[in-house]
Tab-separated table of C-alpha atoms in Angstrom:
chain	number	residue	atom	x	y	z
F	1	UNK	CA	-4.922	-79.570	49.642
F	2	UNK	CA	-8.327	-81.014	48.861
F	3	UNK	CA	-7.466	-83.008	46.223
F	4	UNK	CA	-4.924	-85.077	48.231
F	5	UNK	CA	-7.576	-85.331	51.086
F	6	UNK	CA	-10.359	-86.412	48.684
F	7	UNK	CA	-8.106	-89.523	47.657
F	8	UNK	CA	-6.980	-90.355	51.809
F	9	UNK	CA	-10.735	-90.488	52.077
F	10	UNK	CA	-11.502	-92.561	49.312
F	11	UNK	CA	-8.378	-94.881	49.285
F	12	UNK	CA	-6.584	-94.312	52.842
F	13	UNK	CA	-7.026	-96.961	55.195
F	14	UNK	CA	-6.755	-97.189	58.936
F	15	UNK	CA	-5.197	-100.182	61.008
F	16	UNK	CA	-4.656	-100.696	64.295
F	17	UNK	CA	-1.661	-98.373	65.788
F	18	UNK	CA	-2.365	-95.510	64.229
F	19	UNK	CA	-1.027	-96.597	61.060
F	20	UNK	CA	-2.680	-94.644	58.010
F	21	UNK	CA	-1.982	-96.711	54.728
F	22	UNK	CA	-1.809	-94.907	51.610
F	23	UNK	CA	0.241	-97.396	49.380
F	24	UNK	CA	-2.491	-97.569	46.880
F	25	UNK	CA	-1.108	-93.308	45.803
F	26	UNK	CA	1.907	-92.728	47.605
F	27	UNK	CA	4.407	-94.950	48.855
F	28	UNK	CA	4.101	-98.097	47.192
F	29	UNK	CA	1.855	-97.841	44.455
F	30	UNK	CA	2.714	-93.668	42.941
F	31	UNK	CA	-0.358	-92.189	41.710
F	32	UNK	CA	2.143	-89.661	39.617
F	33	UNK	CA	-0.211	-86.791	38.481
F	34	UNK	CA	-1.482	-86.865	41.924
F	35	UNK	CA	2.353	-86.114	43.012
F	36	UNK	CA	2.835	-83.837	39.948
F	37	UNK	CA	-0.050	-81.771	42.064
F	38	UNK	CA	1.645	-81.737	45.020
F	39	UNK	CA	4.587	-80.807	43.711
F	40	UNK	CA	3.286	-77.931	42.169
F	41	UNK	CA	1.401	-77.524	45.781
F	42	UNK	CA	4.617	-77.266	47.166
F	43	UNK	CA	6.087	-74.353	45.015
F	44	UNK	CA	2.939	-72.148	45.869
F	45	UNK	CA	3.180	-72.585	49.327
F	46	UNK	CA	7.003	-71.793	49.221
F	47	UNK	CA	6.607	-69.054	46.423
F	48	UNK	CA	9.077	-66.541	46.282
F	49	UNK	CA	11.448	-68.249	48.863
F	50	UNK	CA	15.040	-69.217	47.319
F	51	UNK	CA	15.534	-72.725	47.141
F	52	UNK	CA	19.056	-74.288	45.530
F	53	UNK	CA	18.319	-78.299	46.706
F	54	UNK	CA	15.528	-80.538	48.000
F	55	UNK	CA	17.042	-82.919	50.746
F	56	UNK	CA	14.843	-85.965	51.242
F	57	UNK	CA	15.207	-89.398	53.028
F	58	UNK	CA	15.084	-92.825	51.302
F	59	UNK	CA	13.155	-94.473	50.199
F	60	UNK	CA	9.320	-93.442	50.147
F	61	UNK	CA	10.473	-89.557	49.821
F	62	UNK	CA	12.463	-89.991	46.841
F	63	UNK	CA	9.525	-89.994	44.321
F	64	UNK	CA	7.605	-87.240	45.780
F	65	UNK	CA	10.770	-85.042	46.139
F	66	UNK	CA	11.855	-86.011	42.311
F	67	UNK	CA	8.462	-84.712	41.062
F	68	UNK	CA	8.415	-81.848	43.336
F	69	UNK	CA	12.297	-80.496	41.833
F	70	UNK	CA	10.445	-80.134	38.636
F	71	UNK	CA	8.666	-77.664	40.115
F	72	UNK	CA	11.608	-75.587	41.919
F	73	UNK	CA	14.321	-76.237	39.217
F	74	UNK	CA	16.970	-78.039	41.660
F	75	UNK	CA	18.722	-81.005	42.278
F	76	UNK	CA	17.111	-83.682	44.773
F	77	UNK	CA	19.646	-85.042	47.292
F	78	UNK	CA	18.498	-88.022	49.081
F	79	UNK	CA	19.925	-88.918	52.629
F	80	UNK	CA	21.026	-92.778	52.905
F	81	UNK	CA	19.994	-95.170	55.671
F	82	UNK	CA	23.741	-96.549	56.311
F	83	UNK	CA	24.143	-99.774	56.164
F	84	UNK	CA	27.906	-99.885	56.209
F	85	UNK	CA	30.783	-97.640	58.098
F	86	UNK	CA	31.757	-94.674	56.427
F	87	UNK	CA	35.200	-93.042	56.720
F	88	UNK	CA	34.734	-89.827	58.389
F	89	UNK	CA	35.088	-86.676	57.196
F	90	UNK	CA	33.246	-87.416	53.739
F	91	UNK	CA	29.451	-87.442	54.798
F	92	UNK	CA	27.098	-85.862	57.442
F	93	UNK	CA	25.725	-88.327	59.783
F	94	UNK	CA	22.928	-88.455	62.019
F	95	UNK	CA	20.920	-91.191	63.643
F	96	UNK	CA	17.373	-91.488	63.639
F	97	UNK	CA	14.977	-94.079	65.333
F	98	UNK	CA	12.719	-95.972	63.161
F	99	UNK	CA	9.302	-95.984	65.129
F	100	UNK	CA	8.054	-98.660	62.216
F	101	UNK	CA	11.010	-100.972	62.070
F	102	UNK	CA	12.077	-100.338	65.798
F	103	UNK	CA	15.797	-99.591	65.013
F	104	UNK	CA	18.072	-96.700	65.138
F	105	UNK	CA	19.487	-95.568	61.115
F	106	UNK	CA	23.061	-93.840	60.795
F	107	UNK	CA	21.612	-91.495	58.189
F	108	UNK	CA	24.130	-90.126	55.528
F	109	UNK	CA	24.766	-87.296	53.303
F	110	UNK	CA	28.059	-86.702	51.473
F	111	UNK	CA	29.001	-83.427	51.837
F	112	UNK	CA	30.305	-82.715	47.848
F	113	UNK	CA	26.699	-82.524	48.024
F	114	UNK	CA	25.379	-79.962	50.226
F	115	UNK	CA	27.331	-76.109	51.316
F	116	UNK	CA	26.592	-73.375	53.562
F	117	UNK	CA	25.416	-71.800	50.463
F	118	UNK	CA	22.504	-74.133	50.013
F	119	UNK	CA	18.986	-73.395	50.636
F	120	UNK	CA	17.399	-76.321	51.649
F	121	UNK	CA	13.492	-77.630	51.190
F	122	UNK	CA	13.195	-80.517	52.810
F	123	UNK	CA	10.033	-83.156	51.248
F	124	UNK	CA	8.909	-86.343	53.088
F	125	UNK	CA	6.018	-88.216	52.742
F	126	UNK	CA	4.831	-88.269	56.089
F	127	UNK	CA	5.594	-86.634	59.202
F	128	UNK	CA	4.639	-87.965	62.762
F	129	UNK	CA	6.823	-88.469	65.795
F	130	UNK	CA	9.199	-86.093	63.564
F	131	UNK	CA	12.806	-88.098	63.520
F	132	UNK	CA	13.491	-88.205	59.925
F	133	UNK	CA	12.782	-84.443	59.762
F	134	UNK	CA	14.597	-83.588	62.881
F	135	UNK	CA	17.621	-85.807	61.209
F	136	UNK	CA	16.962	-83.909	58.360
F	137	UNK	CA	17.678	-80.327	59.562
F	138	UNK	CA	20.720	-81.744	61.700
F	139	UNK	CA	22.138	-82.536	58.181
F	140	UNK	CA	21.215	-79.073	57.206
F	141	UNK	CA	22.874	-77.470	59.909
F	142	UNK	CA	26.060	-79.378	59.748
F	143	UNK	CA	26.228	-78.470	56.249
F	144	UNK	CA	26.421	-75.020	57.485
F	145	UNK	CA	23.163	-74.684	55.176
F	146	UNK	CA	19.966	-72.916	55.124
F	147	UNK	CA	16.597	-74.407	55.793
F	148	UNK	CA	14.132	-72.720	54.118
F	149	UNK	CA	11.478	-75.133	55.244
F	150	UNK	CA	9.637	-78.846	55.030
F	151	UNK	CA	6.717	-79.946	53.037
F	152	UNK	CA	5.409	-82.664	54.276
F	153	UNK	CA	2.336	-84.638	52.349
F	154	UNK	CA	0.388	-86.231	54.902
F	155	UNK	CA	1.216	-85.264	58.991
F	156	UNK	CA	-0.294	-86.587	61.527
F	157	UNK	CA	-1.126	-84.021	63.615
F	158	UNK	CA	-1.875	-86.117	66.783
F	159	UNK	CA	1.606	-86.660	67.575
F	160	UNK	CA	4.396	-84.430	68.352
F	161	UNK	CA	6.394	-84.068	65.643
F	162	UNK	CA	4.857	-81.061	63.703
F	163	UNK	CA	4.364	-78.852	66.792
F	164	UNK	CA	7.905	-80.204	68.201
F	165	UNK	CA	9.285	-79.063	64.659
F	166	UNK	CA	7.367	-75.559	64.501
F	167	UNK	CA	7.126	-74.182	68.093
F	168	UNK	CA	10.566	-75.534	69.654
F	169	UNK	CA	12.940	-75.784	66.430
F	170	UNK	CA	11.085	-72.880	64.541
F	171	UNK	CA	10.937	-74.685	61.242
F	172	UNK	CA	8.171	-73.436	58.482
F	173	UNK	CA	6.677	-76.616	58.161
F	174	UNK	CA	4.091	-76.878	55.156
F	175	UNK	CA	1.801	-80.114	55.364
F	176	UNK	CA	-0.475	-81.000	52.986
F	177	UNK	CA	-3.381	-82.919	54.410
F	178	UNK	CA	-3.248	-83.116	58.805
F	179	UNK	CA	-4.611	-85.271	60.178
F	180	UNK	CA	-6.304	-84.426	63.413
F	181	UNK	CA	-7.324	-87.539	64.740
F	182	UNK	CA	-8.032	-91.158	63.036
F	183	UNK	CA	-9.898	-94.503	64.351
F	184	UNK	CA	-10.530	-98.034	62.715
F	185	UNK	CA	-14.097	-97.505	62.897
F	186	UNK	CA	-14.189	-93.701	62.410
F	187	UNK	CA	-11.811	-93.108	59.597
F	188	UNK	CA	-9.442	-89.920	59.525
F	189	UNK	CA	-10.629	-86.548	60.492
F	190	UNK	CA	-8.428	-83.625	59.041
F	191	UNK	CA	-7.760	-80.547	60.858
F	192	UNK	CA	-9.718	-77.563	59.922
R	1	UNK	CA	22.602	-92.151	25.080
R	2	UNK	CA	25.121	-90.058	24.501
R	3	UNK	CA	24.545	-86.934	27.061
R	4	UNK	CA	24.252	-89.925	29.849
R	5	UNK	CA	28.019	-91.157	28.396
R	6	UNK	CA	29.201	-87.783	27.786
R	7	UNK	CA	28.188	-87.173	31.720
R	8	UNK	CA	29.285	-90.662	33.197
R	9	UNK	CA	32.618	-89.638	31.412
R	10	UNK	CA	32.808	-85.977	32.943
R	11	UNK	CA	31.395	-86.794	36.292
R	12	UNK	CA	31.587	-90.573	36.874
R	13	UNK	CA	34.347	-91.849	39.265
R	14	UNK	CA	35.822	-95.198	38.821
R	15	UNK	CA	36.712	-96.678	42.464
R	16	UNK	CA	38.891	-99.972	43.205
R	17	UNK	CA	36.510	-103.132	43.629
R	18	UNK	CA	34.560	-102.431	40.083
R	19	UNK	CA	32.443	-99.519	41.849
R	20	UNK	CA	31.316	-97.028	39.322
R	21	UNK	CA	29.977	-93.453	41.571
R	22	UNK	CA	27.767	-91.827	39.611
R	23	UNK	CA	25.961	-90.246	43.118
R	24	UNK	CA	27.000	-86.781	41.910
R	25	UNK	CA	23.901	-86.909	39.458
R	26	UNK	CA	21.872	-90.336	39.942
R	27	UNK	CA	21.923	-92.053	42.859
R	28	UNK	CA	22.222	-90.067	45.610
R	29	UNK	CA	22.321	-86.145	44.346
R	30	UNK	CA	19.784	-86.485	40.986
R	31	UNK	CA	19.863	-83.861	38.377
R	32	UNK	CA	16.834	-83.810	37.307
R	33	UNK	CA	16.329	-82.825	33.549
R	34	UNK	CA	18.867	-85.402	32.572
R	35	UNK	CA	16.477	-87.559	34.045
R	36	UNK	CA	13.468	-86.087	32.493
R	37	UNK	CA	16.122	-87.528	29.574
R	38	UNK	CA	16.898	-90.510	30.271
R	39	UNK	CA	13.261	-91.317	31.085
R	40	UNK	CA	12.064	-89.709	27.594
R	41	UNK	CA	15.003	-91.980	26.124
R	42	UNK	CA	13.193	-95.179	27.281
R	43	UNK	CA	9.946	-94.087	25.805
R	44	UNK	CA	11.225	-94.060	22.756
R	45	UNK	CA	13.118	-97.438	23.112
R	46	UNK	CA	9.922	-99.012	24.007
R	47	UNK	CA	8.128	-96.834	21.605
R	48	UNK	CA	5.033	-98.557	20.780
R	49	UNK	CA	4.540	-101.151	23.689
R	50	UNK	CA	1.521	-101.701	25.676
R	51	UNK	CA	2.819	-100.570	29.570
R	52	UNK	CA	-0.100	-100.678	32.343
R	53	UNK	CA	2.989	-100.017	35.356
R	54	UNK	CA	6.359	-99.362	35.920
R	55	UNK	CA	8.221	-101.652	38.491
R	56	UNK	CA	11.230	-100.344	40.586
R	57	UNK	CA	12.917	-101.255	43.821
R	58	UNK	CA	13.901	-99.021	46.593
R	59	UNK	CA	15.894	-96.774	46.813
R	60	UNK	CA	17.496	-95.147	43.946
R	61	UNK	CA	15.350	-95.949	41.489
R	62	UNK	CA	12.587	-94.387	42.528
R	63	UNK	CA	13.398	-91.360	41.444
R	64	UNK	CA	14.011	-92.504	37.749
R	65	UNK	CA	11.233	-94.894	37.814
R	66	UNK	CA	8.703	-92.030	38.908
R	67	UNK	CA	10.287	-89.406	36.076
R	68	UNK	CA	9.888	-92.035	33.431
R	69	UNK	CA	5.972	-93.028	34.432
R	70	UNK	CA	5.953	-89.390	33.482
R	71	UNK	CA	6.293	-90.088	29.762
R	72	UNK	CA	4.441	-93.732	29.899
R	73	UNK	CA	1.269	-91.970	31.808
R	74	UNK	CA	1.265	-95.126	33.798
R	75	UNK	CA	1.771	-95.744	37.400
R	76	UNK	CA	5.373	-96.583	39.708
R	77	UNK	CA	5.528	-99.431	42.046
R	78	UNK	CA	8.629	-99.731	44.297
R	79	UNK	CA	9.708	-103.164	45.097
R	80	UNK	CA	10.341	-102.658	49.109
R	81	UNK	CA	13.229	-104.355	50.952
R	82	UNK	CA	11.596	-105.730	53.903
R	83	UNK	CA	12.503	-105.505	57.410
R	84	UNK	CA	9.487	-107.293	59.075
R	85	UNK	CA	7.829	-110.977	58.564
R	86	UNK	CA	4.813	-110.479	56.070
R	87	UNK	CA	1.725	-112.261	56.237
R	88	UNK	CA	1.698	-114.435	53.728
R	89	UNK	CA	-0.981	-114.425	50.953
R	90	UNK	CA	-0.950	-110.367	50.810
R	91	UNK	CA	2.440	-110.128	49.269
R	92	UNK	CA	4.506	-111.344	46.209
R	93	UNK	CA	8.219	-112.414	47.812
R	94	UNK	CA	11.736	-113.008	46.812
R	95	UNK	CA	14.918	-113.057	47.717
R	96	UNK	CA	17.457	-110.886	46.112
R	97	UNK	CA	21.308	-111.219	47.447
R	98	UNK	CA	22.970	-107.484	47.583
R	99	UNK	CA	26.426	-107.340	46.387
R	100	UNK	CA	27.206	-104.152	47.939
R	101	UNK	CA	26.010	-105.120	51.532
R	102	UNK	CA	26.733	-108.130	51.186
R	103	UNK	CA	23.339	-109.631	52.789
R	104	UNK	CA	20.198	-111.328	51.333
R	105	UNK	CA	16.996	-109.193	51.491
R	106	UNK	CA	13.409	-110.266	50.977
R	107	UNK	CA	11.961	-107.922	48.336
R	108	UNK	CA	8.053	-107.405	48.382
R	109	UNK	CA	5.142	-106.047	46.439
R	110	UNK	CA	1.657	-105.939	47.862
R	111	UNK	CA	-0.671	-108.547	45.453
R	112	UNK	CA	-2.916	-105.288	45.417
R	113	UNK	CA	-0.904	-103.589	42.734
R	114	UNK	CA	0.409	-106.243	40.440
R	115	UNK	CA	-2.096	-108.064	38.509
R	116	UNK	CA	-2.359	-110.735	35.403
R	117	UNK	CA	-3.598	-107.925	33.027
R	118	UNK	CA	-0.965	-105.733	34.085
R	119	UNK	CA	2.144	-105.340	31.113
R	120	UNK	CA	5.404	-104.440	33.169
R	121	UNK	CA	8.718	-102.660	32.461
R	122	UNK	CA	11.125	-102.951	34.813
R	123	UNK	CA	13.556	-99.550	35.255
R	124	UNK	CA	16.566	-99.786	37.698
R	125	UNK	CA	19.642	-97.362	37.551
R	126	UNK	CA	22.122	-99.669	37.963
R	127	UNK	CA	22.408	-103.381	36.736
R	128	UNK	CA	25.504	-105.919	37.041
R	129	UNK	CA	24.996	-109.306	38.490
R	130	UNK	CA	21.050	-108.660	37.737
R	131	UNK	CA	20.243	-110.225	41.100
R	132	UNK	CA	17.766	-107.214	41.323
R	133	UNK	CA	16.671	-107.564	37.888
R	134	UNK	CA	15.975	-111.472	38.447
R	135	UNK	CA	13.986	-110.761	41.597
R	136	UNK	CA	11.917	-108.065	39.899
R	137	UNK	CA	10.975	-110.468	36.632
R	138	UNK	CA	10.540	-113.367	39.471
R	139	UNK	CA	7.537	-110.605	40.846
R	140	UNK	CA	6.100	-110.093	37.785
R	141	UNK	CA	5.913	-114.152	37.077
R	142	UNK	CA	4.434	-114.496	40.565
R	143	UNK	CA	1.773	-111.796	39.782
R	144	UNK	CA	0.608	-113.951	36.435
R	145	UNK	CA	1.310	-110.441	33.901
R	146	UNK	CA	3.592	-109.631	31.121
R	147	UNK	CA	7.003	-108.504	31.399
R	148	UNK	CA	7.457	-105.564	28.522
R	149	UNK	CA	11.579	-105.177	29.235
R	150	UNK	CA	14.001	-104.014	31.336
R	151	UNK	CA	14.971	-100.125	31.029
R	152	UNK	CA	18.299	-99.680	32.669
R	153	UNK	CA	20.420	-96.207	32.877
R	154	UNK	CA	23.867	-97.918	33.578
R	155	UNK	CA	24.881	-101.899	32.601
R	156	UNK	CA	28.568	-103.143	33.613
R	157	UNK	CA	28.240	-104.849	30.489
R	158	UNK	CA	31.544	-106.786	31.857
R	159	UNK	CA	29.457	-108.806	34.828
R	160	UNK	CA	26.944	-111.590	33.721
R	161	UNK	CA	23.476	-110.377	34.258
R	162	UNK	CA	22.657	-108.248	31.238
R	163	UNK	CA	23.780	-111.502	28.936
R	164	UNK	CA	22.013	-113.572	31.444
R	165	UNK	CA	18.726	-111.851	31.474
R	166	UNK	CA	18.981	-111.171	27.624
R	167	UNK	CA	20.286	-114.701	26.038
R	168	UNK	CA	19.208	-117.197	29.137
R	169	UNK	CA	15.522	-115.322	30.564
R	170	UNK	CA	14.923	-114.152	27.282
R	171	UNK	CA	14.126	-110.619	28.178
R	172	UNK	CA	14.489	-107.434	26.194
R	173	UNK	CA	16.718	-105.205	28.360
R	174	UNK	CA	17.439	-101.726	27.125
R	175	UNK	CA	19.998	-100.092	28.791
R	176	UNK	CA	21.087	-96.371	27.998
R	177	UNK	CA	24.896	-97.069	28.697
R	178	UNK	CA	26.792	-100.193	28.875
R	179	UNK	CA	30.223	-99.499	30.550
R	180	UNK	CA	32.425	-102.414	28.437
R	181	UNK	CA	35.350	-101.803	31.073
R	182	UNK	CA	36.638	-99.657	33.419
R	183	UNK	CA	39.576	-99.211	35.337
R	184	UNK	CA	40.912	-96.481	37.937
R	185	UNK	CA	43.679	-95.703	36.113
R	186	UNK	CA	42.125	-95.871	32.209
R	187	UNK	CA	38.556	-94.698	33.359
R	188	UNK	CA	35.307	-96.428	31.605
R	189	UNK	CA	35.142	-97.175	28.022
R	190	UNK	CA	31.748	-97.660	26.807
R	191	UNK	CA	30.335	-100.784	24.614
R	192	UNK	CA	30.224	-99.898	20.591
């Protein structure tokens, strides 16, 4: 999506452990017709593929995969990061490790909230070692649900996550802007 | 707003420690064109105000933050909880105290996005004690701009922090239903 890799060139910046920031647009700051774009990106690339809810992950997803429901006519449901027991029985749980905050999440879903009838789109903001996604689509499948697929806005394709996600787990994974490799001094290169 | 009332009423669940669970269509499954609502419903409360950005804080209000920037053409910042030690001078800080999880988080926003020229409204889905609220207006202060209101979808008009932030802060806080009292047994009864 060109527009979205016009504005990591302009306003993306690289630090030091391969941390793109992009809180100026997308996950602090919301540059909302810029999301209203990707959302609309999203329903091309997944055009003519049933989808009943988009599944997300708090917090940074929420946004994008608000916007993006406008586009598919479904209800958002976000997973929780847990921050307190919960009785079994009534959610999905799943853990995933936090590469930026160095912690392991119980991640939540209640399950009034997704059935094995669902067809699930999955929307993140960013994809790299893959986790949250790969938390994601356990939720999915304990829900007895179908995964019709992720769309991702920025993946960096230099780690493992996206070919982890596509080659191994077979998901359709739709990213917007991949990165192929980025440096302090050199800036991002995209793939293609 | 009475399709948010008429819903609260239908789908709201009233739970034993003054928890209201509206997570069937706001905070944790959204529907979105009763957001597209509600956020259309705040326009026209604040009909005629000058708004340069719409202030949130993670997680769920996101979502209806993002929806409402929709009908403001402005753009969403997200308050983030934060895990790590910031260096100081880059971010606006403060400490808001979490009833629900009973722990005190430090809530920031990058100095990049909040400036004195900026003219804020707040939106939050949820406000009792307004410990979030209070935090939020504390941000704005920091950052040197104008505080336009508070937009809130749900007030327990029976805890303090609506009359607080109204009578003692002096803010104008429009929220789209104020629960008066609830019970398990008798359900919610709305103010008016």
């Amino acid at each position: 999506m060109q527009l979205l890799k016009d504005r990591i060139m302009k306003d993306g910046i690289v630090k030091d452990g391969d941390i793109l920031k992009v809180d100026s647009f997308l996950n602090h700051q919301m540059d909302i017709p810029l999301i209203e774009e990707i959302g609309r990106e999203f329903k091309r690339r997944f055009e003519g593929e049933e989808v009943t809810k988009i599944l997300t992950i708090e917090a940074s997803g929420i946004g994008i995969a608000c916007i993006t429901a406008q586009s598919f006519h479904v209800p958002v449901v976000f997973a929780k990061k847990s921050k307190t027991k919960n009785i079994a029985g009534e959610v999905y749980t799943t853990k995933v490790e936090s590469f930026t905050h160095g912690i392991t999440y119980d991640v939540i879903v209640s399950k009034d909230f997704l059935k094995p009838e669902d067809k699930v789109l999955l929307i993140d903001d960013f994809l790299a070692n893959g986790k949250s996604l790969i938390g994601l689509t356990d939720i999915v499948k304990q829900a007895g649900a179908t995964l019709v697929g992720a769309g991702i806005v920025i993946e960096k394709g230099f780690q493992e996550g996206g070919k982890y996600l596509r080659d191994v787990m077979g998901v359709r994974v739709e990213s917007l802007a991949i990165v192929e490799s980025m440096s302090v001094e050199g800036g991002v290169v995209f793939r293609d």
